[in-house]
Tab-separated table of C-alpha atoms in Angstrom:
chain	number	residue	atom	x	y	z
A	1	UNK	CA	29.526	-3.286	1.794
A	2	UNK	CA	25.916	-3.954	2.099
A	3	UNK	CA	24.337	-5.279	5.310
A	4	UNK	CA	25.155	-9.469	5.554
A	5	UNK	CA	21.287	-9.844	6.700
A	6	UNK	CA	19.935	-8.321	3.661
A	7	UNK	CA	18.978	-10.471	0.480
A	8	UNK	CA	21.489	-9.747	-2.054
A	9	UNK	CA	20.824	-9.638	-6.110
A	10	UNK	CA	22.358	-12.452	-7.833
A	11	UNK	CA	22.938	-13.178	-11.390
A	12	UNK	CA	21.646	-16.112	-12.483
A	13	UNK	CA	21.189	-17.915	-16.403
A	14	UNK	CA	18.150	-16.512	-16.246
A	15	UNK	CA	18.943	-12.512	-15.140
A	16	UNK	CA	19.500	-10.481	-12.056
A	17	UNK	CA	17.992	-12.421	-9.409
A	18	UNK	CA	16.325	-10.200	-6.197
A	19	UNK	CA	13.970	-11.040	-3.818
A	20	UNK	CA	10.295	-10.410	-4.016
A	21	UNK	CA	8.649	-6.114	-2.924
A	22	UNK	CA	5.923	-5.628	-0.503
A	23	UNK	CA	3.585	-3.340	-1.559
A	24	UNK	CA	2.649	-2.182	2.079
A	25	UNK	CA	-0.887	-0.446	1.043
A	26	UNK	CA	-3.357	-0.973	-1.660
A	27	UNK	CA	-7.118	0.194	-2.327
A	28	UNK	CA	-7.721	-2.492	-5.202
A	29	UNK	CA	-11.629	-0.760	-5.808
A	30	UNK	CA	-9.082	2.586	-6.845
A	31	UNK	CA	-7.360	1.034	-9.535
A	32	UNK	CA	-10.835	1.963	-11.873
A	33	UNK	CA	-10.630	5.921	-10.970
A	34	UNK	CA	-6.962	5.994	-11.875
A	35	UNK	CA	-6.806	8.774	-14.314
A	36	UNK	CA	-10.348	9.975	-13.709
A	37	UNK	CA	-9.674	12.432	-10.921
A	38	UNK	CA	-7.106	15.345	-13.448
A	39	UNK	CA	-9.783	17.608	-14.436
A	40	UNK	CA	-10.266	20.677	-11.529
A	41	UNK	CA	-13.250	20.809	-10.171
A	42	UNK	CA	-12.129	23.636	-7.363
A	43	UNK	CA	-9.620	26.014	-7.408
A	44	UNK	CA	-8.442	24.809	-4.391
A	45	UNK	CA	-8.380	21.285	-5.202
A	46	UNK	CA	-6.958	18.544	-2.937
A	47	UNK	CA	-7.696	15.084	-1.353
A	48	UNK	CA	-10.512	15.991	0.453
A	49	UNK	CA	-11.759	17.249	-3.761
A	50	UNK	CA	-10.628	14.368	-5.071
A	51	UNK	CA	-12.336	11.911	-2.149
A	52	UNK	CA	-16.178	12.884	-3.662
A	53	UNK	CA	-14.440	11.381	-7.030
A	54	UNK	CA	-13.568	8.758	-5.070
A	55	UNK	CA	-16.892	7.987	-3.446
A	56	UNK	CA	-18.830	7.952	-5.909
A	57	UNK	CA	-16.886	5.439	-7.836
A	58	UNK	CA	-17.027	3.147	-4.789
A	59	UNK	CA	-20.744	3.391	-4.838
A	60	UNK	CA	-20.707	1.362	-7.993
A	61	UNK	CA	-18.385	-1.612	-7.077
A	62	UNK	CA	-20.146	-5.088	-6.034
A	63	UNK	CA	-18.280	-8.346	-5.596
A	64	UNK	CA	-18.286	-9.166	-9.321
A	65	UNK	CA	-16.501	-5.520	-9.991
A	66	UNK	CA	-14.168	-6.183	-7.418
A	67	UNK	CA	-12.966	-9.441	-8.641
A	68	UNK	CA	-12.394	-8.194	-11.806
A	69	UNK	CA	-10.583	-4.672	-10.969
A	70	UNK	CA	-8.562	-6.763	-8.271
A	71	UNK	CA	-7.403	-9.126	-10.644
A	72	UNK	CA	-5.956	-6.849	-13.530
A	73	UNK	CA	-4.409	-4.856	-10.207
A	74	UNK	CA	-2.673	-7.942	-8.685
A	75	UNK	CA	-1.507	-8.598	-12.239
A	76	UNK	CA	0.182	-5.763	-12.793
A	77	UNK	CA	1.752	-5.627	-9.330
A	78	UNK	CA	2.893	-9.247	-9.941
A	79	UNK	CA	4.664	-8.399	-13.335
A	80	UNK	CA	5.790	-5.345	-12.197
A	81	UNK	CA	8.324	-6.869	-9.302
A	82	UNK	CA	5.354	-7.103	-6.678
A	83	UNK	CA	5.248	-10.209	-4.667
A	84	UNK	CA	2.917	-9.470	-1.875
A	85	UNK	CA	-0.052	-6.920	-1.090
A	86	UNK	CA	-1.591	-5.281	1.833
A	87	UNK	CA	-4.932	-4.954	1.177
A	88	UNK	CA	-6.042	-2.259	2.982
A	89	UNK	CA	-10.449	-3.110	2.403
A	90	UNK	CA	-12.960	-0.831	3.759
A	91	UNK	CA	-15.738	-1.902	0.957
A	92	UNK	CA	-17.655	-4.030	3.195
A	93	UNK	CA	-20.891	-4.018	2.272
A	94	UNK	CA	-23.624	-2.841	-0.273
A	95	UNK	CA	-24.240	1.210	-1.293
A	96	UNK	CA	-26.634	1.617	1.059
A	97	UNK	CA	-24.993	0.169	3.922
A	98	UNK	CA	-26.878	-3.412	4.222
A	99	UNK	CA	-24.918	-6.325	4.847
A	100	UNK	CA	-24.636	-8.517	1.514
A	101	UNK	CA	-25.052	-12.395	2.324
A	102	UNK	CA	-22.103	-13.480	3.487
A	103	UNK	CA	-21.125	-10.448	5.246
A	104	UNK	CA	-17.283	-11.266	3.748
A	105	UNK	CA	-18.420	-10.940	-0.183
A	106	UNK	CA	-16.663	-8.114	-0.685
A	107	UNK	CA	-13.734	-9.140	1.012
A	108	UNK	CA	-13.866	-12.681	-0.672
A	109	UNK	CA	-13.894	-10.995	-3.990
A	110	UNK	CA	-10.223	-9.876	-2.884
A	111	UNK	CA	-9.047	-13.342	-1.491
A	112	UNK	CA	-10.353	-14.697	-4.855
A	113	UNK	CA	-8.126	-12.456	-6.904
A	114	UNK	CA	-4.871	-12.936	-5.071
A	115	UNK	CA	-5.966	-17.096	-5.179
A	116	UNK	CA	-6.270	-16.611	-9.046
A	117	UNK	CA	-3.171	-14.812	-9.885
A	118	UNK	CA	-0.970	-16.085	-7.452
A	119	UNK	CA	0.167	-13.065	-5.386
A	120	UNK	CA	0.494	-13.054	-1.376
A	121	UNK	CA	-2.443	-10.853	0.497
A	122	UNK	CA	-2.172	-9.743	3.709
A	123	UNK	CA	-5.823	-8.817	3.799
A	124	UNK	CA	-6.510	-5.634	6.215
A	125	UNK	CA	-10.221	-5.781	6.841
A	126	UNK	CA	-10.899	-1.803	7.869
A	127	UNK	CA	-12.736	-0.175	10.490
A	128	UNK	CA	-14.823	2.990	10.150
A	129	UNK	CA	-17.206	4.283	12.389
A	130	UNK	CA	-17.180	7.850	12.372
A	131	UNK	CA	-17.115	10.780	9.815
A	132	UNK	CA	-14.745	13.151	12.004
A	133	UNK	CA	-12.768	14.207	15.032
A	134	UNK	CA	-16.018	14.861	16.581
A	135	UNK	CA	-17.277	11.535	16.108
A	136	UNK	CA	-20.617	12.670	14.168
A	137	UNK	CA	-22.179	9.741	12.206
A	138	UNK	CA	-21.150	8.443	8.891
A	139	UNK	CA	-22.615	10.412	5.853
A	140	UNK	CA	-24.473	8.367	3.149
A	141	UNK	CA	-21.739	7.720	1.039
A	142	UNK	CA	-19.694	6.207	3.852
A	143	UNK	CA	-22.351	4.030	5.297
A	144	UNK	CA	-20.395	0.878	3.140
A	145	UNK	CA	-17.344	0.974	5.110
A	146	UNK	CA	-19.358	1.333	8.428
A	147	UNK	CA	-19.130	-1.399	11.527
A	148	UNK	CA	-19.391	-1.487	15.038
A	149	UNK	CA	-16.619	-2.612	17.076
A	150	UNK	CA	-18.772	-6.203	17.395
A	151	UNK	CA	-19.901	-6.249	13.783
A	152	UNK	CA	-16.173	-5.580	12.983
A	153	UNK	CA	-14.956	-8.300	15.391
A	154	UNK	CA	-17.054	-10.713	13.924
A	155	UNK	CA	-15.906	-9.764	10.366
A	156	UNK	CA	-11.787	-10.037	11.324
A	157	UNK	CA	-12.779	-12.898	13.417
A	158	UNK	CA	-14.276	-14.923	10.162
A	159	UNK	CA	-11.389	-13.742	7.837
A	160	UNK	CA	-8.626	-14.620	10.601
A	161	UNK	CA	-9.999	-18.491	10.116
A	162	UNK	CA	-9.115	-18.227	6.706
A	163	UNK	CA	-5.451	-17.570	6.798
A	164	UNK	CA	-2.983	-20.004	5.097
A	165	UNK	CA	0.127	-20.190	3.169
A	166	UNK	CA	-0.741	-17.371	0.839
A	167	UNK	CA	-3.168	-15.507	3.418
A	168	UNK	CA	-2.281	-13.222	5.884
A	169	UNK	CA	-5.149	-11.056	7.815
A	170	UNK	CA	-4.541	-8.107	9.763
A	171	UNK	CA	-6.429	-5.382	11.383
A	172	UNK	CA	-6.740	-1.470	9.622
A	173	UNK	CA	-7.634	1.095	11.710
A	174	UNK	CA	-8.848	3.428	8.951
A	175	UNK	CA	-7.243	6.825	10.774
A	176	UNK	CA	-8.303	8.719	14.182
A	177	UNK	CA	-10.763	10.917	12.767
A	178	UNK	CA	-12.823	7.290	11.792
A	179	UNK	CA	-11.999	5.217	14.747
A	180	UNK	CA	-13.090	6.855	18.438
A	181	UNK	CA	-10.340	6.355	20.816
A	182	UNK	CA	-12.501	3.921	22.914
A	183	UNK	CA	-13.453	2.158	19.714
A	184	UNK	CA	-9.513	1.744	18.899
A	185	UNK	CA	-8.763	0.324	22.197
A	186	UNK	CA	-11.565	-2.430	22.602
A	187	UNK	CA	-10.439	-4.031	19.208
A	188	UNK	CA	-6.914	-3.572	19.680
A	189	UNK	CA	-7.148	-5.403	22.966
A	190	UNK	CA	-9.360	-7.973	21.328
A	191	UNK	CA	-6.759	-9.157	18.578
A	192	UNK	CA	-4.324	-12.193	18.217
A	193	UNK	CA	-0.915	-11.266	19.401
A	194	UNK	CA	0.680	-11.684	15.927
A	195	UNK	CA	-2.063	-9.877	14.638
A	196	UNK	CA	-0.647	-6.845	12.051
A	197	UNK	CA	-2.203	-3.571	12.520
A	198	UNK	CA	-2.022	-0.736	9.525
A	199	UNK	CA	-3.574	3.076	9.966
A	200	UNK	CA	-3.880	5.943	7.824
A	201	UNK	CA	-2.469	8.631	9.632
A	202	UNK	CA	-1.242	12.275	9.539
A	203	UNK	CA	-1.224	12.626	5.527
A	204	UNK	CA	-3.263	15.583	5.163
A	205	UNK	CA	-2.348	18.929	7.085
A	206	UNK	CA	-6.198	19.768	7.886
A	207	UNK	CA	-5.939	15.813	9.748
A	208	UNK	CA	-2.790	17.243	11.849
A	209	UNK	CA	-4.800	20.604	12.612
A	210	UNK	CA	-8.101	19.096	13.197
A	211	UNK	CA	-6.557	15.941	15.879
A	212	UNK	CA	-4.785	18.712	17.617
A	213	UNK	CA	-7.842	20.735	18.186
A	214	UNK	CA	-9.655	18.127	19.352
A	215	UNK	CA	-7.946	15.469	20.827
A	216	UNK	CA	-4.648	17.586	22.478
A	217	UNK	CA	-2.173	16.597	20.490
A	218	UNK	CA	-0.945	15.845	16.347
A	219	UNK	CA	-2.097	12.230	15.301
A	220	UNK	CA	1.354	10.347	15.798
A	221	UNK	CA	2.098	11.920	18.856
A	222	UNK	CA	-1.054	10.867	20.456
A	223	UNK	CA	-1.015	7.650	18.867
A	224	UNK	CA	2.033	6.916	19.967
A	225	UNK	CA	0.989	7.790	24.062
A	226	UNK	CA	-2.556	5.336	23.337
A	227	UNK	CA	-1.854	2.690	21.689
A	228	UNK	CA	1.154	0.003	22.026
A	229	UNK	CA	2.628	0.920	18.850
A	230	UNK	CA	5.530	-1.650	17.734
A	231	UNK	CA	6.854	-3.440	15.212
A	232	UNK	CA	3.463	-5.313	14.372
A	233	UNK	CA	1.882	-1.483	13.497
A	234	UNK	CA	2.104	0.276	9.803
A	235	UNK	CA	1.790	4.142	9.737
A	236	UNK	CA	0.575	4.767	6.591
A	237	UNK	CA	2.045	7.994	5.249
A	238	UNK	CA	2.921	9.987	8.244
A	239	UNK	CA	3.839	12.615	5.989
A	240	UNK	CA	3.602	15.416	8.316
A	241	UNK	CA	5.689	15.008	11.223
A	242	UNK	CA	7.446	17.135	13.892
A	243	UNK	CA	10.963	16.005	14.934
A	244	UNK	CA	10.087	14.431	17.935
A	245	UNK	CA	7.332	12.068	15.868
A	246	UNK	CA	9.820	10.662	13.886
A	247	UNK	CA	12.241	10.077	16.313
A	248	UNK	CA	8.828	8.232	18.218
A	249	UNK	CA	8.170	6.456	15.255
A	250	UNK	CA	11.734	4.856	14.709
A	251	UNK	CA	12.213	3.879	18.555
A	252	UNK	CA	8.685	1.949	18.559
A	253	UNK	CA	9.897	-0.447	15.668
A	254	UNK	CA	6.612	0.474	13.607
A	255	UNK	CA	6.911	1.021	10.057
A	256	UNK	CA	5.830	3.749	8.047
A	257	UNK	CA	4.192	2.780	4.265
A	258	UNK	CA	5.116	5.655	2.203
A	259	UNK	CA	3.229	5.741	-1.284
A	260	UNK	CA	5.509	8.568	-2.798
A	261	UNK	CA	3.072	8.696	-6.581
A	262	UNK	CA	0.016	8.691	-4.611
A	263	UNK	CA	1.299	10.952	-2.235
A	264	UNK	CA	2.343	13.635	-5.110
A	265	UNK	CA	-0.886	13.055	-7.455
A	266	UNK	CA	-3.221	14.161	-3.880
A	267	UNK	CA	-0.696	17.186	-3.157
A	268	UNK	CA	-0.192	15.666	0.539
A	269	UNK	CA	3.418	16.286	0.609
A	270	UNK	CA	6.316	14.813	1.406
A	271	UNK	CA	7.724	12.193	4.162
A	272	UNK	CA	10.902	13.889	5.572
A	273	UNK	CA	12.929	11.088	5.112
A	274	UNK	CA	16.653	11.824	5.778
A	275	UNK	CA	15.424	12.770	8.953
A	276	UNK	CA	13.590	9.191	9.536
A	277	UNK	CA	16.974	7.363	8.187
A	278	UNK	CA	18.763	9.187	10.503
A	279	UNK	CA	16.741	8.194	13.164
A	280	UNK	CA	16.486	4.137	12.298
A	281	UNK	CA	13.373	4.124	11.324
A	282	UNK	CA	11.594	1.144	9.140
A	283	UNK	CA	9.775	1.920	6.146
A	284	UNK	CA	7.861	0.656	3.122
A	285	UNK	CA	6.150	1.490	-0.280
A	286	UNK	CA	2.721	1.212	-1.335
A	287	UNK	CA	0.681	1.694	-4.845
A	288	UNK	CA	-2.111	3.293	-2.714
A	289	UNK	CA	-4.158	4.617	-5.304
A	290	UNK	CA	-2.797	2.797	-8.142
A	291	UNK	CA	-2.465	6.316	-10.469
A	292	UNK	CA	1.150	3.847	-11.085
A	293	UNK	CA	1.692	0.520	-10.105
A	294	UNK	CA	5.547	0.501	-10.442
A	295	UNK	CA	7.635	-0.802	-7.442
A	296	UNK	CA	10.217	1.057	-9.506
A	297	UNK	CA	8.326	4.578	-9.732
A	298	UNK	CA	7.485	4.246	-5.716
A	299	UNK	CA	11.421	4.257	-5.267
A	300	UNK	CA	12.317	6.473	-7.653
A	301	UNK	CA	9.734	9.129	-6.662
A	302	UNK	CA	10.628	8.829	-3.162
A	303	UNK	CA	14.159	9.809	-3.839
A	304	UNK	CA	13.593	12.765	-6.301
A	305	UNK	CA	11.104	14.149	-3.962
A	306	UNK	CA	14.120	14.840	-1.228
A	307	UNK	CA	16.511	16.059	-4.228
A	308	UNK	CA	14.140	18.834	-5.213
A	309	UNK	CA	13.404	19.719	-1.481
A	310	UNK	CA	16.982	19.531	-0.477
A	311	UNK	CA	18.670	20.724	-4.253
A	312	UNK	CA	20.926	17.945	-3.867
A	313	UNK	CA	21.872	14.651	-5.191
A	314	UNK	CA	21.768	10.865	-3.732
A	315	UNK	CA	20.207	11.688	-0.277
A	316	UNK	CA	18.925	8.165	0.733
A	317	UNK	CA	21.943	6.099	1.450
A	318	UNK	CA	22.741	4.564	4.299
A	319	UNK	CA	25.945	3.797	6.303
A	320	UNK	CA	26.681	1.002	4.624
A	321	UNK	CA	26.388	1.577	1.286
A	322	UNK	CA	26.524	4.917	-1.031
A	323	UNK	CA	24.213	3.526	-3.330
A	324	UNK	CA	20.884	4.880	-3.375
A	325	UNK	CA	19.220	1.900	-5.374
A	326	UNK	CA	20.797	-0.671	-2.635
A	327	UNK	CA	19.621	1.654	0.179
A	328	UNK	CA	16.213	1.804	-1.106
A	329	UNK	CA	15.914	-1.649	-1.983
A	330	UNK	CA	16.923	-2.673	1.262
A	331	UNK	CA	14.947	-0.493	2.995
A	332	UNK	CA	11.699	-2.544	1.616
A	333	UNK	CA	13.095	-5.717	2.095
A	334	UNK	CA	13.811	-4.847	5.655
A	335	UNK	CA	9.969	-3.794	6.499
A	336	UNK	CA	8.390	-6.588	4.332
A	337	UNK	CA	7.871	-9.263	7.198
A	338	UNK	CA	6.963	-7.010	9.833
A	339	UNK	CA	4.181	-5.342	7.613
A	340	UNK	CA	3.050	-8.017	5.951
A	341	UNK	CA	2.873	-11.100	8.205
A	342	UNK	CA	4.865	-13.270	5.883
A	343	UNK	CA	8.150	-14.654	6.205
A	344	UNK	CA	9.059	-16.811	3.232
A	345	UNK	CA	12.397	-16.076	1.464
A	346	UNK	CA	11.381	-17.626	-1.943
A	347	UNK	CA	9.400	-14.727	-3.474
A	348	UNK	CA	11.951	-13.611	-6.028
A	349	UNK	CA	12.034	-11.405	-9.067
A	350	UNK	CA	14.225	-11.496	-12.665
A	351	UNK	CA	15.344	-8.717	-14.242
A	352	UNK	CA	16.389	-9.110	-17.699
A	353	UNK	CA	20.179	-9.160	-17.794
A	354	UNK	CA	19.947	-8.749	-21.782
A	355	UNK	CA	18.398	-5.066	-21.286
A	356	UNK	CA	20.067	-2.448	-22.905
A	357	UNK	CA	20.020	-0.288	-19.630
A	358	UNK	CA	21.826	-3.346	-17.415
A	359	UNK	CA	24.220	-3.682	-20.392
A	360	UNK	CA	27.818	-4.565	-18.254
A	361	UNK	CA	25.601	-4.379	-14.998
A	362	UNK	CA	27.414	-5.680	-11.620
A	363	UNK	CA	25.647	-6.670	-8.399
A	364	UNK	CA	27.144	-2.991	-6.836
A	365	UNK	CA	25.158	-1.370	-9.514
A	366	UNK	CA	22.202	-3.509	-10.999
A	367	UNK	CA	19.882	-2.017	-8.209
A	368	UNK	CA	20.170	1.706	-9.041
A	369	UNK	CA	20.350	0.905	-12.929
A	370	UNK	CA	16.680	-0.407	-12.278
A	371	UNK	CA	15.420	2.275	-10.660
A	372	UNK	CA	16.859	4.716	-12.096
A	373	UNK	CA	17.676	3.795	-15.769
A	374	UNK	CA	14.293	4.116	-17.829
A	375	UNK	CA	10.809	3.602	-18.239
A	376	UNK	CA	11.142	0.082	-20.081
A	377	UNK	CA	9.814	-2.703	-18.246
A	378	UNK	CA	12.787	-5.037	-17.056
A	379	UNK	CA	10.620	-7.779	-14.786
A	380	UNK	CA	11.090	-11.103	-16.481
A	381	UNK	CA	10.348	-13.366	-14.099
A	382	UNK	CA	8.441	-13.251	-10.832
A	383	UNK	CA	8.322	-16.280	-8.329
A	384	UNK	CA	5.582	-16.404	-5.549
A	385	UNK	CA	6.237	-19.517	-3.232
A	386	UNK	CA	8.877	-21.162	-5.540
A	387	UNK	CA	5.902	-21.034	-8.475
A	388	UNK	CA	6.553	-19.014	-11.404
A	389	UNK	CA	3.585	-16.413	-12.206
A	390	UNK	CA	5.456	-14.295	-14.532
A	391	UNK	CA	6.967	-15.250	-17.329
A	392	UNK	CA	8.595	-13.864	-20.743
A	393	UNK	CA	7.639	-10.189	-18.559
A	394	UNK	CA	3.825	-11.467	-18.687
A	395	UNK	CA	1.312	-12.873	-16.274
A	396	UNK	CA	-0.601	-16.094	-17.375
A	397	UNK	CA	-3.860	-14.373	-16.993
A	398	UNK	CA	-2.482	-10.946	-18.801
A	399	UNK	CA	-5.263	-11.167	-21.402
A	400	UNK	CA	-8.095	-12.833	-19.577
A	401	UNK	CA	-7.915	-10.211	-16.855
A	402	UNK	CA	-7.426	-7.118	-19.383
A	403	UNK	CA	-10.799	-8.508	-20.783
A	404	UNK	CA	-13.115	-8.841	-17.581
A	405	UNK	CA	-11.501	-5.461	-16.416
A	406	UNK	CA	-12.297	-3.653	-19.572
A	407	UNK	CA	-15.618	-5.446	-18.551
A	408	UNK	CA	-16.315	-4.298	-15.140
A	409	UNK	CA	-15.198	-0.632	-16.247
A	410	UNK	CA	-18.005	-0.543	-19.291
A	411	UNK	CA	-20.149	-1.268	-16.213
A	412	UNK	CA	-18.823	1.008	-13.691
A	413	UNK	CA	-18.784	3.933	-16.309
A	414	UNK	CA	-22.219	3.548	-17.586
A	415	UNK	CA	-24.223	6.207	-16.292
């Protein structure tokens, strides 16, 4: 029924066994704003009102914060079914834009977390060098995510040493209206040949207008004619798409991180994504923004969003399966490896087979009874590497981590 390459769910003594979910594209730093941004300040509002919310928060974070706002983050991904993260990390150095001492801090504070609670990174140092299209200079309160292509070199080329069995590091190409084209090509022709390569790109219609005024062409079409976009490249929401992008995006193998909750709470829009199944394309989830942190939410999201556009029921199955949950699940477990860098088979989640909602469950149906059966929390277990982290539905450092974040956001609230 379902495809003989994919991971099936087994039931085991201990509950429905799956593998391990990718979460293809995190800002850890944004986990402290969650809920902070849902009072209008314009009657127009949007991303580009929520980003000065945004900002200013990340004007408070130093390594210490970070730590501690990671680490509650990657403990609620891991008890919530998430195995591994893509950090996507564009807080490189101080508020004002000087260099702390080591220029990684801020990007240590990250590895740290993961180290402590057990959860793969695939650490995405990002760069940023401009504040537009136009290429004008960074404004004050971007100055922290700023590099030159050598500074940024320098930084990748450190982290890249550092890679191991729970370590992955990648390149992030923050989006074209941050990266000059010239920029984009010296460092992607100046990476490892395995190296994985994530971008923000074409979630935000004033983006698509802005990179067709001034560069010729929408921002996956012209990505797609500059850059030798394949299965080691992440798209990071593509939302807005003509047919002939998604039909680019599927035949270069790249996958396309969709963060559905994220996606709705900024009023991008939404990822036409019959169309991209139809077309083969690979995709992925992310938490993004962390406003939810719920492998399960991601899913579900992403299939009610079609429903209401097309007024129809169960529209992302595939050929070989009618099941929405399997096609879904599938779909994630398909990307993982080519997003994330890792390979390893024994990440694995249990889901507790005593539930009320998986009551007479089968492996045909387990999948879309956990996506689409409740709010309650059915993660019993999670395994990272063959090691448990979660057990009993709870992370070893659930308390210690609740206490340094509550912590770190007395301190980044203070006025």
């Amino acid at each position: 029924m379902r495809d003989a390459d994919t991971p099936h769910v087994q039931r085991t003594p201990a509950g429905w066994r799956l593998p391990g979910i990718a979460n293809l594209h995190s800002h850890a730093f944004q986990r402290a704003m969650a809920g902070l941004a849902e009072v209008q300040t314009d009657p127009a509002d949007s991303f580009w009102t929520w980003r000065e919310t945004m900002y200013r928060m990340a004007a408070r974070f130093d390594p210490g914060l970070l730590r501690a706002v990671a680490t509650q983050l990657y403990v609620e991904m891991l008890e919530a079914g998430y195995t591994t993260v893509c950090e996507f990390h564009y807080l490189h150095h101080a508020p004002d834009g000087a260099a702390y001492a080591p220029a990684t801090a801020m990007a240590d504070a990250l590895i740290a977390a993961a180290h402590d609670t057990g959860i793969r990174l695939t650490l995405l140092p990002v760069l940023y060098m401009a504040g537009g299209f136009d290429g004008r200079a960074l404004g004050a309160r971007q100055r922290r995510f700023g590099h030159a292509v050598d500074g940024y070199l320098q930084l990748f080329e450190d982290l890249h040493a550092r890679q191991g069995e729970h370590l992955r590091v990648g390149c992030a190409l923050h989006s074209l209206r941050a990266v000059p084209a010239e920029a984009m090509q010296a460092v992607l022709a100046a990476l490892p040949a395995d190296a994985r390569v994530h971008i923000h790109i074409a979630e935000q219609v004033a983006e698509v207008d802005e990179c067709a005024a001034m560069r010729g062409a929408r921002p996956v079409a012209w990505l797609l004619d500059h850059a030798p976009v394949d299965a080691r490249w992440t798209l990071v929401h593509a939302t807005h798409l003509d047919a002939a992008e998604v039909a680019g995006i599927a035949r270069s193998g790249a996958t396309v991180a969709i963060c559905p909750t994220t996606e709705a709470n900024l009023g991008d829009g939404l990822f036409p994504l019959r169309a991209y199944l139809d077309a083969g394309g690979a995709w992925g989830i992310g938490s993004d923004s962390h406003i939810s942190v719920s492998p399960v939410e991601e899913l579900r999201w992403l299939e009610y969003g079609q429903r209401l556009v097309a007024r129809r029921r169960n529209i992302a199955v595939g050929s070989a399966t009618p099941s929405v949950g399997a096609t879904l699940f599938d779909g994630v477990q398909a990307s993982a490896a080519a997003s994330t860098g890792f390979t390893s088979r024994e990440d694995a989640v249990v889901l507790d087979a005593a539930a009320p909602v998986l009551a007479g469950a089968t492996a045909d149906d387990v999948l879309d009874r956990w996506v689409f059966s409740g709010n309650r929390p059915l993660v019993r277990e999670v395994h990272v590497g063959g090691r448990r982290v979660v057990a009993d539905g709870r992370h070893a450092l659930h308390e210690d981590a609740a206490r340094d974040y509550a912590d770190a956001m007395r301190k980044l609230l203070a006025d």
